[in-house]
Structures are given as C-alpha cells and as structure tokens.
C-alpha cells in the first residue's frame, strides 16, 4: 500500500511539473511548421470529392497552352445530353434558354450606322433644320443662314463623297441576289431531288452563292471581310455543365453528378474574322429573365450518349481568324414549314428558328471564349458577339448573340448575376415565287438586313 501511494504521488508530481513546463514554452510562430491537414484525394467522402475537384481546377488553371487546357477540360467522359440546334421538340427555345442562361429579346439591337454607309448629302438635312430653326427669328437671317448652309454643303460634298467609299447600290445588290436565285432555280436543268434532299438541291447552292458573292462585293466597304475566312459546312462543338442530377444506374448509382451537355453543330456557312466584333450592351446588363425549368432534359426530349467531349469553333487554336462574325444555317427538309402547317403546329415554326439561333450561337461564342483561355472557373472579362442567319432558302430570320458568362455550373452560377443575351427576328420571305425566268415579290428589307449583318465590324475599323 505504501509503495502504491508513493507511485501515485510521483505520478501526480510528474503531471504537475509537465504542465508547468508546457506552459512555460513560448507559443509557436505564425508560420506553420507542418503542412495543412487536407482530405484524402482517393477516399469516398464529400471532402475528398471536393479536393479532387480543386486539384482538377488547379491543373486546368496551370495549363501552359490553350490546347492543353481544352484537353484537360474535356478529359473525363461521362454520359451527356446531346443538344440539337435544329430540333422537332415543342417549345425547345425555352429549354435551350434555360440550359444556356440566355435572355431572348425580340428584334435586333440598334447599331450606329457606319460612316461609309451614309450618302454624300447626309449633311443637308441638318443644315435645313438649322435654317428652319432660324426662320422664326428673322427672315433675312434665315435666308442668309440657308445660303451659307448650301454653300457649306456644296463645299463638303466632294469630301463626303470621297470619305463615303463606294456608295451602297440597292439595285446592284438586288440584281446579285436575283441572279443567284435564278441560276439555281431556273437556268440549271436539275434532276428531281432524292427524298428529304430538297434543301441540298436548290436552297443550299443558292445560299452559298449569295453569301460568297455578297461578301466579295461588300469587302470594299468592310475591310474585315477582306481578311475573313469563309467555311463551308464546318463543324462546331461545345461541351458544358449546368445543374446537378443523381446517377440512377450503374456502379456509380446514387452519386451526385453535374448535368453534362454537348452541342455538335454543322452550319451551312460561317465567316470567321481576326478581330472581335464590338459589344452590344455592357457585360453586366440585365435585360430580362431566364426561364427556369425544373424537369429533366430527357422530358424535352434529349438523349444521353458517351463520346468525346469537344470544344471547336471550326478551326484550330492557332488560326488567326479565331473570332466569329456570322453563321448561316439551312433548315433541313424534314423540318420545313409545310410539315408544321400540315400538323397544325404553325406556332412552332418560329420556335424552330429561335432554338436554332440560340443553341448555335451559344456554342459558337462559348467555344470562341474558351479559345481565348476562359472557362467556367475563369469567366469572361469581355463580351463575345456573333451573328446568325437561319433560313430554309426562302424565309430568313436574323439573330445576334452576346456571350456574357461561361459560369453555368452549380458552384459558379449561384453568385453570378450575368446573363447571356440573344436578339432575334421572326422569319420573313426574301421573295414570293420564281416564275418564267423572273423573281416576283422580292423583299428588299430582308436583303438589306443581310447586307447590314455582313457590314458589321468593330468600332476601331
């Protein structure tokens, strides 16, 4: 008993001395002597999953080239929804706006007319208005002011004509469009097209000839077109995440995964340019609401498939023409207007055009942004603007798209007020009918809108 009591007393004394010695040690410096405790990168916990995601983000951020960043971004292959820009689905445009966080605004954005598009006598109305304003004060002063304005206008007319470049002749443009249409519809002796190949028979060659001829004709007025690249039936791809879902089948059943989407587009024509188009509105503009659809994309319907995740604008990263100008999409024969009318779905005709414009332009502009080094964890610092024309050979619809954000994942979309914006028009006919070697009911408004699209250029040019 005495020995046991002695050991207990010694133990208490040692504990007391140890606590005194420990309190006497000065606190450690601010710099940690050991690495931080982090979750395992191979465990099955939520913390481990977050760490694996952070390591992946770090590798993408530290990629030394755009090609390496794109390779890492699309490295992990899982089943993903295939988004078809040209689709038979009802009200597909609302779903596509939800997937891409896009606000749709009817009509086209107002743009300042380029200086070269103004007529030589554009200063005369301003002078006349000044003269009219002075007429109320004194008749003699008004007469003198009017004479001075006429003299100033006459003196400036040669300078304005020289600065205006070749004047835009609507008659010449109409002649070019009618010649291209008659060449494919009347002068050539073509055989009957195969089933569902009517668009490849006449509208496709007509659109190719019309765009290439107008681009060559207008390159004198728009230097950007002279340095552009015209692609025939290129491939455009974009892969992104938006939303979350629970894996239903397979060995990964029960896990929470991001909802993956892929657009594989093939426009009939597209124009790429070496300089980016000017922004339409500021980056943080809020011009409307984005539809919120809580249903699974399979209800649209969309279907899943596992294959290569690809981001592609129609050319390689090293191509100097790395910005988009205008795309031209040809509606397939299976989705022509007559089929919608026959099925009593007239209200879905414009939905088809809108869905095509939204999905195609989002994929193209987003891929352009990724070619510049941006992605969902490094959002864009400037808007990306592109245009699109959707047509079946007769009816034309025009769209402008401004990409303001790539941050569409669950983690990044929460604190992201930016929204992508799309402007679009309803489809209008370019002509009524081709009869007896002449085009009847030609619509100059549609042709001029197409010309204005081709004349669009950055402000500094």
GROMACS .gro file of C-alpha atoms in nm:
model
  461
    1UNK     CA    1   0.000   0.000   0.000
    2UNK     CA    2   0.281   0.238   0.082
    3UNK     CA    3   0.453   0.164  -0.247
    4UNK     CA    4   0.129   0.219  -0.438
    5UNK     CA    5   0.071   0.551  -0.261
    6UNK     CA    6   0.424   0.660  -0.345
    7UNK     CA    7   0.378   0.579  -0.717
    8UNK     CA    8   0.051   0.774  -0.722
    9UNK     CA    9   0.214   1.075  -0.556
   10UNK     CA   10   0.506   1.060  -0.802
   11UNK     CA   11   0.267   1.043  -1.099
   12UNK     CA   12   0.078   1.348  -0.977
   13UNK     CA   13   0.402   1.538  -0.926
   14UNK     CA   14   0.525   1.449  -1.276
   15UNK     CA   15   0.195   1.562  -1.432
   16UNK     CA   16   0.219   1.892  -1.244
   17UNK     CA   17   0.577   1.953  -1.349
   18UNK     CA   18   0.492   1.862  -1.712
   19UNK     CA   19   0.205   2.111  -1.721
   20UNK     CA   20   0.427   2.382  -1.572
   21UNK     CA   21   0.700   2.314  -1.826
   22UNK     CA   22   0.444   2.315  -2.111
   23UNK     CA   23   0.302   2.648  -2.004
   24UNK     CA   24   0.649   2.790  -1.988
   25UNK     CA   25   0.717   2.711  -2.355
   26UNK     CA   26   0.654   3.022  -2.570
   27UNK     CA   27   0.379   2.995  -2.836
   28UNK     CA   28   0.477   2.892  -3.190
   29UNK     CA   29   0.540   3.143  -3.461
   30UNK     CA   30   0.272   3.237  -3.710
   31UNK     CA   31   0.432   3.027  -3.987
   32UNK     CA   32   0.311   2.664  -3.965
   33UNK     CA   33   0.580   2.403  -3.920
   34UNK     CA   34   0.370   2.129  -4.082
   35UNK     CA   35   0.160   2.120  -4.400
   36UNK     CA   36  -0.215   2.172  -4.356
   37UNK     CA   37  -0.436   1.872  -4.295
   38UNK     CA   38  -0.635   1.806  -4.610
   39UNK     CA   39  -0.877   1.538  -4.715
   40UNK     CA   40  -0.756   1.230  -4.894
   41UNK     CA   41  -0.764   1.251  -5.272
   42UNK     CA   42  -0.864   0.884  -5.303
   43UNK     CA   43  -1.131   0.846  -5.034
   44UNK     CA   44  -1.506   0.828  -5.097
   45UNK     CA   45  -1.606   1.118  -4.870
   46UNK     CA   46  -1.751   1.452  -4.975
   47UNK     CA   47  -1.436   1.631  -4.861
   48UNK     CA   48  -1.226   1.401  -5.079
   49UNK     CA   49  -1.452   1.471  -5.376
   50UNK     CA   50  -1.413   1.846  -5.321
   51UNK     CA   51  -1.037   1.811  -5.303
   52UNK     CA   52  -1.024   1.612  -5.626
   53UNK     CA   53  -1.230   1.886  -5.789
   54UNK     CA   54  -0.994   2.155  -5.656
   55UNK     CA   55  -0.692   1.966  -5.785
   56UNK     CA   56  -0.857   1.939  -6.127
   57UNK     CA   57  -0.929   2.312  -6.131
   58UNK     CA   58  -0.569   2.381  -6.033
   59UNK     CA   59  -0.436   2.167  -6.319
   60UNK     CA   60  -0.657   2.346  -6.570
   61UNK     CA   61  -0.555   2.689  -6.438
   62UNK     CA   62  -0.188   2.595  -6.460
   63UNK     CA   63  -0.211   2.459  -6.815
   64UNK     CA   64   0.064   2.609  -7.029
   65UNK     CA   65  -0.136   2.629  -7.353
   66UNK     CA   66  -0.493   2.656  -7.476
   67UNK     CA   67  -0.473   2.312  -7.634
   68UNK     CA   68  -0.368   2.158  -7.302
   69UNK     CA   69  -0.647   2.344  -7.120
   70UNK     CA   70  -0.908   2.218  -7.366
   71UNK     CA   71  -0.772   1.863  -7.335
   72UNK     CA   72  -0.796   1.870  -6.955
   73UNK     CA   73  -1.140   2.035  -6.965
   74UNK     CA   74  -1.289   1.753  -7.172
   75UNK     CA   75  -1.079   1.466  -7.039
   76UNK     CA   76  -1.341   1.298  -6.816
   77UNK     CA   77  -1.604   1.126  -7.030
   78UNK     CA   78  -1.948   1.057  -6.885
   79UNK     CA   79  -2.292   1.021  -7.048
   80UNK     CA   80  -2.413   1.366  -7.159
   81UNK     CA   81  -2.720   1.514  -7.318
   82UNK     CA   82  -2.689   1.580  -7.691
   83UNK     CA   83  -2.844   1.919  -7.774
   84UNK     CA   84  -2.959   1.951  -8.134
   85UNK     CA   85  -2.992   2.312  -8.255
   86UNK     CA   86  -3.241   2.205  -8.523
   87UNK     CA   87  -3.500   2.002  -8.338
   88UNK     CA   88  -3.859   1.886  -8.370
   89UNK     CA   89  -3.922   1.927  -7.994
   90UNK     CA   90  -4.208   2.155  -7.893
   91UNK     CA   91  -4.112   2.486  -7.729
   92UNK     CA   92  -3.746   2.390  -7.742
   93UNK     CA   93  -3.634   2.753  -7.735
   94UNK     CA   94  -3.740   2.794  -7.369
   95UNK     CA   95  -3.543   2.483  -7.271
   96UNK     CA   96  -3.236   2.599  -7.462
   97UNK     CA   97  -3.253   2.939  -7.292
   98UNK     CA   98  -3.259   2.763  -6.955
   99UNK     CA   99  -2.963   2.537  -7.040
  100UNK     CA  100  -2.753   2.832  -7.159
  101UNK     CA  101  -2.880   3.106  -6.922
  102UNK     CA  102  -2.989   3.321  -7.215
  103UNK     CA  103  -3.231   3.611  -7.226
  104UNK     CA  104  -3.417   3.638  -7.558
  105UNK     CA  105  -3.522   3.982  -7.685
  106UNK     CA  106  -3.739   4.017  -7.998
  107UNK     CA  107  -3.599   4.241  -8.268
  108UNK     CA  108  -3.240   4.335  -8.339
  109UNK     CA  109  -3.022   4.565  -8.126
  110UNK     CA  110  -2.986   4.922  -8.252
  111UNK     CA  111  -2.650   4.993  -8.404
  112UNK     CA  112  -2.488   5.316  -8.515
  113UNK     CA  113  -2.477   5.330  -8.893
  114UNK     CA  114  -2.119   5.314  -9.024
  115UNK     CA  115  -1.984   5.636  -9.170
  116UNK     CA  116  -1.929   5.470  -9.508
  117UNK     CA  117  -2.299   5.385  -9.537
  118UNK     CA  118  -2.414   5.747  -9.530
  119UNK     CA  119  -2.500   5.922  -9.853
  120UNK     CA  120  -2.290   6.215  -9.969
  121UNK     CA  121  -2.575   6.458  -9.898
  122UNK     CA  122  -2.630   6.344  -9.543
  123UNK     CA  123  -2.534   6.682  -9.402
  124UNK     CA  124  -2.802   6.867  -9.597
  125UNK     CA  125  -3.097   6.778  -9.367
  126UNK     CA  126  -2.907   6.909  -9.064
  127UNK     CA  127  -2.839   7.237  -9.243
  128UNK     CA  128  -3.203   7.260  -9.348
  129UNK     CA  129  -3.317   7.204  -8.989
  130UNK     CA  130  -3.083   7.482  -8.874
  131UNK     CA  131  -3.225   7.714  -9.138
  132UNK     CA  132  -3.581   7.630  -9.038
  133UNK     CA  133  -3.498   7.698  -8.673
  134UNK     CA  134  -3.362   8.042  -8.760
  135UNK     CA  135  -3.658   8.125  -8.984
  136UNK     CA  136  -3.874   8.205  -8.682
  137UNK     CA  137  -3.633   8.477  -8.569
  138UNK     CA  138  -3.580   8.689  -8.877
  139UNK     CA  139  -3.650   8.624  -9.247
  140UNK     CA  140  -3.329   8.793  -9.361
  141UNK     CA  141  -3.117   8.597  -9.115
  142UNK     CA  142  -3.288   8.276  -9.219
  143UNK     CA  143  -3.217   8.344  -9.587
  144UNK     CA  144  -2.853   8.419  -9.516
  145UNK     CA  145  -2.818   8.110  -9.297
  146UNK     CA  146  -2.977   7.891  -9.563
  147UNK     CA  147  -2.745   8.030  -9.832
  148UNK     CA  148  -2.445   7.971  -9.607
  149UNK     CA  149  -2.558   7.616  -9.534
  150UNK     CA  150  -2.598   7.543  -9.905
  151UNK     CA  151  -2.252   7.680  -9.974
  152UNK     CA  152  -2.101   7.475  -9.691
  153UNK     CA  153  -2.282   7.162  -9.812
  154UNK     CA  154  -2.162   7.219 -10.169
  155UNK     CA  155  -1.806   7.267 -10.046
  156UNK     CA  156  -1.816   6.950  -9.831
  157UNK     CA  157  -1.991   6.729 -10.087
  158UNK     CA  158  -1.673   6.611 -10.267
  159UNK     CA  159  -1.505   6.536  -9.933
  160UNK     CA  160  -1.809   6.344  -9.807
  161UNK     CA  161  -1.829   6.150 -10.132
  162UNK     CA  162  -1.463   6.059 -10.107
  163UNK     CA  163  -1.500   5.953  -9.744
  164UNK     CA  164  -1.817   5.756  -9.811
  165UNK     CA  165  -1.636   5.490 -10.015
  166UNK     CA  166  -1.836   5.314 -10.292
  167UNK     CA  167  -2.199   5.404 -10.235
  168UNK     CA  168  -2.435   5.118 -10.147
  169UNK     CA  169  -2.642   5.048 -10.459
  170UNK     CA  170  -2.957   4.857 -10.365
  171UNK     CA  171  -3.031   4.783 -10.729
  172UNK     CA  172  -2.696   4.613 -10.776
  173UNK     CA  173  -2.744   4.406 -10.458
  174UNK     CA  174  -3.093   4.303 -10.570
  175UNK     CA  175  -2.956   4.203 -10.910
  176UNK     CA  176  -2.688   3.987 -10.747
  177UNK     CA  177  -2.944   3.810 -10.527
  178UNK     CA  178  -3.187   3.751 -10.813
  179UNK     CA  179  -2.912   3.621 -11.041
  180UNK     CA  180  -2.802   3.370 -10.775
  181UNK     CA  181  -3.162   3.259 -10.721
  182UNK     CA  182  -3.239   3.220 -11.092
  183UNK     CA  183  -2.912   3.038 -11.151
  184UNK     CA  184  -3.012   2.763 -10.908
  185UNK     CA  185  -3.390   2.767 -10.960
  186UNK     CA  186  -3.444   2.834 -11.330
  187UNK     CA  187  -3.140   2.830 -11.557
  188UNK     CA  188  -2.994   2.497 -11.446
  189UNK     CA  189  -3.165   2.179 -11.561
  190UNK     CA  190  -3.159   1.980 -11.239
  191UNK     CA  191  -3.298   1.636 -11.182
  192UNK     CA  192  -3.562   1.563 -10.923
  193UNK     CA  193  -3.404   1.554 -10.575
  194UNK     CA  194  -3.399   1.246 -10.358
  195UNK     CA  195  -3.633   1.214 -10.063
  196UNK     CA  196  -3.555   1.470  -9.791
  197UNK     CA  197  -3.274   1.613 -10.007
  198UNK     CA  198  -3.459   1.913 -10.146
  199UNK     CA  199  -3.255   2.159  -9.938
  200UNK     CA  200  -2.931   2.026 -10.088
  201UNK     CA  201  -3.081   2.058 -10.435
  202UNK     CA  202  -3.161   2.432 -10.463
  203UNK     CA  203  -3.161   2.631 -10.133
  204UNK     CA  204  -2.813   2.514 -10.029
  205UNK     CA  205  -2.631   2.615 -10.351
  206UNK     CA  206  -2.832   2.938 -10.364
  207UNK     CA  207  -2.728   3.035 -10.010
  208UNK     CA  208  -2.363   2.951 -10.081
  209UNK     CA  209  -2.356   3.159 -10.397
  210UNK     CA  210  -2.547   3.450 -10.241
  211UNK     CA  211  -2.325   3.480  -9.934
  212UNK     CA  212  -1.994   3.437 -10.117
  213UNK     CA  213  -2.093   3.693 -10.384
  214UNK     CA  214  -2.220   3.950 -10.134
  215UNK     CA  215  -1.913   3.906  -9.912
  216UNK     CA  216  -1.682   3.966 -10.207
  217UNK     CA  217  -1.888   4.264 -10.321
  218UNK     CA  218  -1.902   4.425  -9.976
  219UNK     CA  219  -1.537   4.366  -9.888
  220UNK     CA  220  -1.459   4.708 -10.039
  221UNK     CA  221  -1.676   4.868  -9.773
  222UNK     CA  222  -1.583   4.637  -9.485
  223UNK     CA  223  -1.207   4.562  -9.463
  224UNK     CA  224  -1.284   4.290  -9.206
  225UNK     CA  225  -1.448   4.078  -9.477
  226UNK     CA  226  -1.135   4.100  -9.692
  227UNK     CA  227  -0.933   3.937  -9.412
  228UNK     CA  228  -1.202   3.686  -9.315
  229UNK     CA  229  -1.226   3.311  -9.364
  230UNK     CA  230  -1.541   3.158  -9.520
  231UNK     CA  231  -1.605   2.799  -9.407
  232UNK     CA  232  -1.837   2.563  -9.595
  233UNK     CA  233  -2.021   2.315  -9.372
  234UNK     CA  234  -1.777   2.340  -9.079
  235UNK     CA  235  -1.803   2.153  -8.751
  236UNK     CA  236  -1.876   2.349  -8.431
  237UNK     CA  237  -1.876   2.180  -8.089
  238UNK     CA  238  -1.917   2.289  -7.729
  239UNK     CA  239  -1.933   2.093  -7.403
  240UNK     CA  240  -2.050   2.237  -7.069
  241UNK     CA  241  -2.211   2.162  -6.730
  242UNK     CA  242  -2.535   2.309  -6.598
  243UNK     CA  243  -2.725   2.178  -6.297
  244UNK     CA  244  -2.697   1.855  -6.095
  245UNK     CA  245  -2.853   1.510  -6.105
  246UNK     CA  246  -2.833   1.179  -5.920
  247UNK     CA  247  -2.684   0.886  -6.110
  248UNK     CA  248  -2.962   0.630  -6.149
  249UNK     CA  249  -2.791   0.326  -6.300
  250UNK     CA  250  -2.454   0.154  -6.293
  251UNK     CA  251  -2.175   0.116  -6.040
  252UNK     CA  252  -2.192   0.491  -5.966
  253UNK     CA  253  -2.558   0.476  -5.869
  254UNK     CA  254  -2.658   0.734  -5.607
  255UNK     CA  255  -2.375   0.978  -5.670
  256UNK     CA  256  -2.445   1.342  -5.748
  257UNK     CA  257  -2.304   1.447  -6.086
  258UNK     CA  258  -2.323   1.770  -6.288
  259UNK     CA  259  -2.565   1.761  -6.581
  260UNK     CA  260  -2.349   1.748  -6.891
  261UNK     CA  261  -2.442   1.889  -7.232
  262UNK     CA  262  -2.281   1.875  -7.575
  263UNK     CA  263  -2.374   2.068  -7.890
  264UNK     CA  264  -2.249   1.927  -8.220
  265UNK     CA  265  -2.346   2.183  -8.481
  266UNK     CA  266  -2.285   2.198  -8.853
  267UNK     CA  267  -2.380   2.534  -9.009
  268UNK     CA  268  -2.403   2.561  -9.384
  269UNK     CA  269  -2.160   2.855  -9.391
  270UNK     CA  270  -1.975   3.064  -9.140
  271UNK     CA  271  -1.748   3.368  -9.155
  272UNK     CA  272  -1.455   3.390  -8.912
  273UNK     CA  273  -1.258   3.711  -8.866
  274UNK     CA  274  -0.927   3.807  -8.698
  275UNK     CA  275  -1.083   4.084  -8.485
  276UNK     CA  276  -1.367   4.059  -8.238
  277UNK     CA  277  -1.700   4.233  -8.302
  278UNK     CA  278  -1.785   4.519  -8.067
  279UNK     CA  279  -2.005   4.460  -7.765
  280UNK     CA  280  -2.372   4.549  -7.798
  281UNK     CA  281  -2.451   4.619  -7.431
  282UNK     CA  282  -2.228   4.625  -7.120
  283UNK     CA  283  -2.117   4.296  -6.968
  284UNK     CA  284  -2.335   4.322  -6.657
  285UNK     CA  285  -2.656   4.423  -6.837
  286UNK     CA  286  -2.979   4.269  -6.706
  287UNK     CA  287  -3.237   4.294  -6.984
  288UNK     CA  288  -3.480   4.018  -6.886
  289UNK     CA  289  -3.539   3.687  -6.714
  290UNK     CA  290  -3.419   3.338  -6.796
  291UNK     CA  291  -3.681   3.058  -6.794
  292UNK     CA  292  -3.646   2.818  -6.501
  293UNK     CA  293  -3.727   2.458  -6.599
  294UNK     CA  294  -3.707   2.206  -6.316
  295UNK     CA  295  -3.777   1.896  -6.528
  296UNK     CA  296  -3.507   1.663  -6.650
  297UNK     CA  297  -3.377   1.739  -7.001
  298UNK     CA  298  -3.495   1.392  -7.105
  299UNK     CA  299  -3.852   1.528  -7.093
  300UNK     CA  300  -3.782   1.763  -7.386
  301UNK     CA  301  -3.676   1.501  -7.509
  302UNK     CA  302  -3.295   1.494  -7.506
  303UNK     CA  303  -3.095   1.173  -7.512
  304UNK     CA  304  -2.767   1.077  -7.349
  305UNK     CA  305  -2.459   0.939  -7.512
  306UNK     CA  306  -2.098   0.898  -7.404
  307UNK     CA  307  -1.831   1.007  -7.650
  308UNK     CA  308  -1.553   1.262  -7.687
  309UNK     CA  309  -1.605   1.597  -7.515
  310UNK     CA  310  -1.511   1.853  -7.776
  311UNK     CA  311  -1.480   2.233  -7.797
  312UNK     CA  312  -1.424   2.354  -8.153
  313UNK     CA  313  -1.508   2.674  -8.345
  314UNK     CA  314  -1.443   2.533  -8.692
  315UNK     CA  315  -1.066   2.589  -8.692
  316UNK     CA  316  -0.764   2.513  -8.478
  317UNK     CA  317  -0.647   2.737  -8.197
  318UNK     CA  318  -0.352   2.873  -8.396
  319UNK     CA  319  -0.577   3.006  -8.677
  320UNK     CA  320  -0.561   3.390  -8.679
  321UNK     CA  321  -0.933   3.410  -8.768
  322UNK     CA  322  -1.037   3.296  -8.421
  323UNK     CA  323  -1.347   3.516  -8.376
  324UNK     CA  324  -1.691   3.458  -8.517
  325UNK     CA  325  -1.871   3.703  -8.743
  326UNK     CA  326  -2.180   3.539  -8.899
  327UNK     CA  327  -2.316   3.188  -8.932
  328UNK     CA  328  -2.568   3.072  -9.194
  329UNK     CA  329  -2.790   2.778  -9.104
  330UNK     CA  330  -3.007   2.590  -9.352
  331UNK     CA  331  -3.327   2.434  -9.215
  332UNK     CA  332  -3.340   2.064  -9.319
  333UNK     CA  333  -3.615   1.934  -9.539
  334UNK     CA  334  -3.763   1.728  -9.254
  335UNK     CA  335  -3.837   2.049  -9.062
  336UNK     CA  336  -3.975   2.262  -9.344
  337UNK     CA  337  -4.272   2.490  -9.287
  338UNK     CA  338  -4.521   2.282  -9.481
  339UNK     CA  339  -4.482   1.991  -9.242
  340UNK     CA  340  -4.561   2.212  -8.941
  341UNK     CA  341  -4.865   2.357  -9.117
  342UNK     CA  342  -4.989   2.012  -9.209
  343UNK     CA  343  -4.957   1.901  -8.844
  344UNK     CA  344  -5.140   2.219  -8.725
  345UNK     CA  345  -4.828   2.339  -8.543
  346UNK     CA  346  -4.796   2.681  -8.701
  347UNK     CA  347  -4.694   2.830  -8.365
  348UNK     CA  348  -4.382   2.609  -8.362
  349UNK     CA  349  -4.239   2.746  -8.687
  350UNK     CA  350  -4.074   3.046  -8.521
  351UNK     CA  351  -3.977   2.829  -8.221
  352UNK     CA  352  -3.762   2.622  -8.458
  353UNK     CA  353  -3.580   2.932  -8.582
  354UNK     CA  354  -3.528   3.068  -8.229
  355UNK     CA  355  -3.399   2.737  -8.092
  356UNK     CA  356  -3.155   2.710  -8.382
  357UNK     CA  357  -3.026   3.065  -8.334
  358UNK     CA  358  -2.987   3.037  -7.954
  359UNK     CA  359  -2.817   2.696  -7.943
  360UNK     CA  360  -2.588   2.752  -8.241
  361UNK     CA  361  -2.472   3.098  -8.137
  362UNK     CA  362  -2.418   2.994  -7.775
  363UNK     CA  363  -2.199   2.703  -7.883
  364UNK     CA  364  -2.001   2.918  -8.126
  365UNK     CA  365  -1.942   3.217  -7.896
  366UNK     CA  366  -1.866   2.997  -7.593
  367UNK     CA  367  -1.610   2.800  -7.794
  368UNK     CA  368  -1.452   3.128  -7.905
  369UNK     CA  369  -1.424   3.236  -7.542
  370UNK     CA  370  -1.256   2.909  -7.447
  371UNK     CA  371  -1.009   2.957  -7.733
  372UNK     CA  372  -0.909   3.279  -7.551
  373UNK     CA  373  -0.844   3.095  -7.223
  374UNK     CA  374  -1.176   3.149  -7.044
  375UNK     CA  375  -1.388   2.871  -6.892
  376UNK     CA  376  -1.645   2.821  -6.615
  377UNK     CA  377  -1.391   2.878  -6.334
  378UNK     CA  378  -1.229   3.175  -6.511
  379UNK     CA  379  -1.525   3.369  -6.650
  380UNK     CA  380  -1.502   3.607  -6.943
  381UNK     CA  381  -1.378   3.961  -6.884
  382UNK     CA  382  -1.525   4.095  -7.210
  383UNK     CA  383  -1.835   4.004  -7.413
  384UNK     CA  384  -1.817   3.785  -7.723
  385UNK     CA  385  -2.056   3.879  -8.003
  386UNK     CA  386  -2.159   3.679  -8.309
  387UNK     CA  387  -2.445   3.679  -8.560
  388UNK     CA  388  -2.652   3.411  -8.731
  389UNK     CA  389  -2.892   3.384  -9.023
  390UNK     CA  390  -3.134   3.091  -9.018
  391UNK     CA  391  -3.312   3.017  -9.345
  392UNK     CA  392  -3.484   2.750  -9.549
  393UNK     CA  393  -3.382   2.921  -9.874
  394UNK     CA  394  -3.687   3.147  -9.887
  395UNK     CA  395  -3.762   3.263  -9.531
  396UNK     CA  396  -3.483   3.436  -9.338
  397UNK     CA  397  -3.453   3.502  -8.963
  398UNK     CA  398  -3.169   3.708  -8.811
  399UNK     CA  399  -3.008   3.667  -8.468
  400UNK     CA  400  -2.740   3.848  -8.265
  401UNK     CA  401  -2.585   3.685  -7.958
  402UNK     CA  402  -2.369   3.834  -7.684
  403UNK     CA  403  -2.196   3.589  -7.452
  404UNK     CA  404  -2.156   3.746  -7.107
  405UNK     CA  405  -2.077   3.440  -6.895
  406UNK     CA  406  -1.945   3.084  -6.908
  407UNK     CA  407  -2.003   3.023  -6.535
  408UNK     CA  408  -2.302   2.789  -6.561
  409UNK     CA  409  -2.208   2.514  -6.314
  410UNK     CA  410  -2.387   2.472  -5.981
  411UNK     CA  411  -2.091   2.617  -5.788
  412UNK     CA  412  -2.040   2.922  -6.010
  413UNK     CA  413  -2.396   3.014  -6.109
  414UNK     CA  414  -2.507   3.097  -5.753
  415UNK     CA  415  -2.322   3.427  -5.722
  416UNK     CA  416  -2.320   3.510  -6.092
  417UNK     CA  417  -2.572   3.779  -6.195
  418UNK     CA  418  -2.459   3.785  -6.558
  419UNK     CA  419  -2.686   3.658  -6.835
  420UNK     CA  420  -2.623   3.581  -7.198
  421UNK     CA  421  -2.839   3.780  -7.439
  422UNK     CA  422  -2.987   3.687  -7.777
  423UNK     CA  423  -3.174   3.920  -8.011
  424UNK     CA  424  -3.381   3.772  -8.292
  425UNK     CA  425  -3.642   3.845  -8.556
  426UNK     CA  426  -3.927   3.640  -8.695
  427UNK     CA  427  -3.870   3.480  -9.032
  428UNK     CA  428  -3.958   3.687  -9.341
  429UNK     CA  429  -3.965   3.579  -9.707
  430UNK     CA  430  -3.692   3.703  -9.939
  431UNK     CA  431  -3.922   3.658 -10.241
  432UNK     CA  432  -4.265   3.523 -10.328
  433UNK     CA  433  -4.212   3.294 -10.625
  434UNK     CA  434  -3.986   3.230 -10.925
  435UNK     CA  435  -4.188   3.217 -11.248
  436UNK     CA  436  -4.096   3.239 -11.616
  437UNK     CA  437  -3.738   3.337 -11.550
  438UNK     CA  438  -3.816   3.622 -11.311
  439UNK     CA  439  -3.831   3.667 -10.936
  440UNK     CA  440  -4.165   3.806 -10.818
  441UNK     CA  441  -4.231   3.982 -10.488
  442UNK     CA  442  -3.866   4.041 -10.397
  443UNK     CA  443  -3.826   4.180 -10.041
  444UNK     CA  444  -3.554   4.446 -10.022
  445UNK     CA  445  -3.586   4.467  -9.643
  446UNK     CA  446  -3.456   4.113  -9.593
  447UNK     CA  447  -3.171   4.169  -9.837
  448UNK     CA  448  -3.066   4.494  -9.666
  449UNK     CA  449  -3.070   4.326  -9.325
  450UNK     CA  450  -2.838   4.058  -9.463
  451UNK     CA  451  -2.612   4.330  -9.602
  452UNK     CA  452  -2.606   4.510  -9.266
  453UNK     CA  453  -2.502   4.187  -9.098
  454UNK     CA  454  -2.213   4.148  -9.340
  455UNK     CA  455  -2.110   4.512  -9.295
  456UNK     CA  456  -2.090   4.479  -8.916
  457UNK     CA  457  -1.737   4.541  -8.789
  458UNK     CA  458  -1.553   4.656  -8.476
  459UNK     CA  459  -1.564   5.025  -8.393
  460UNK     CA  460  -1.193   5.073  -8.441
  461UNK     CA  461  -1.203   4.963  -8.806
   0.00000   0.00000   0.00000
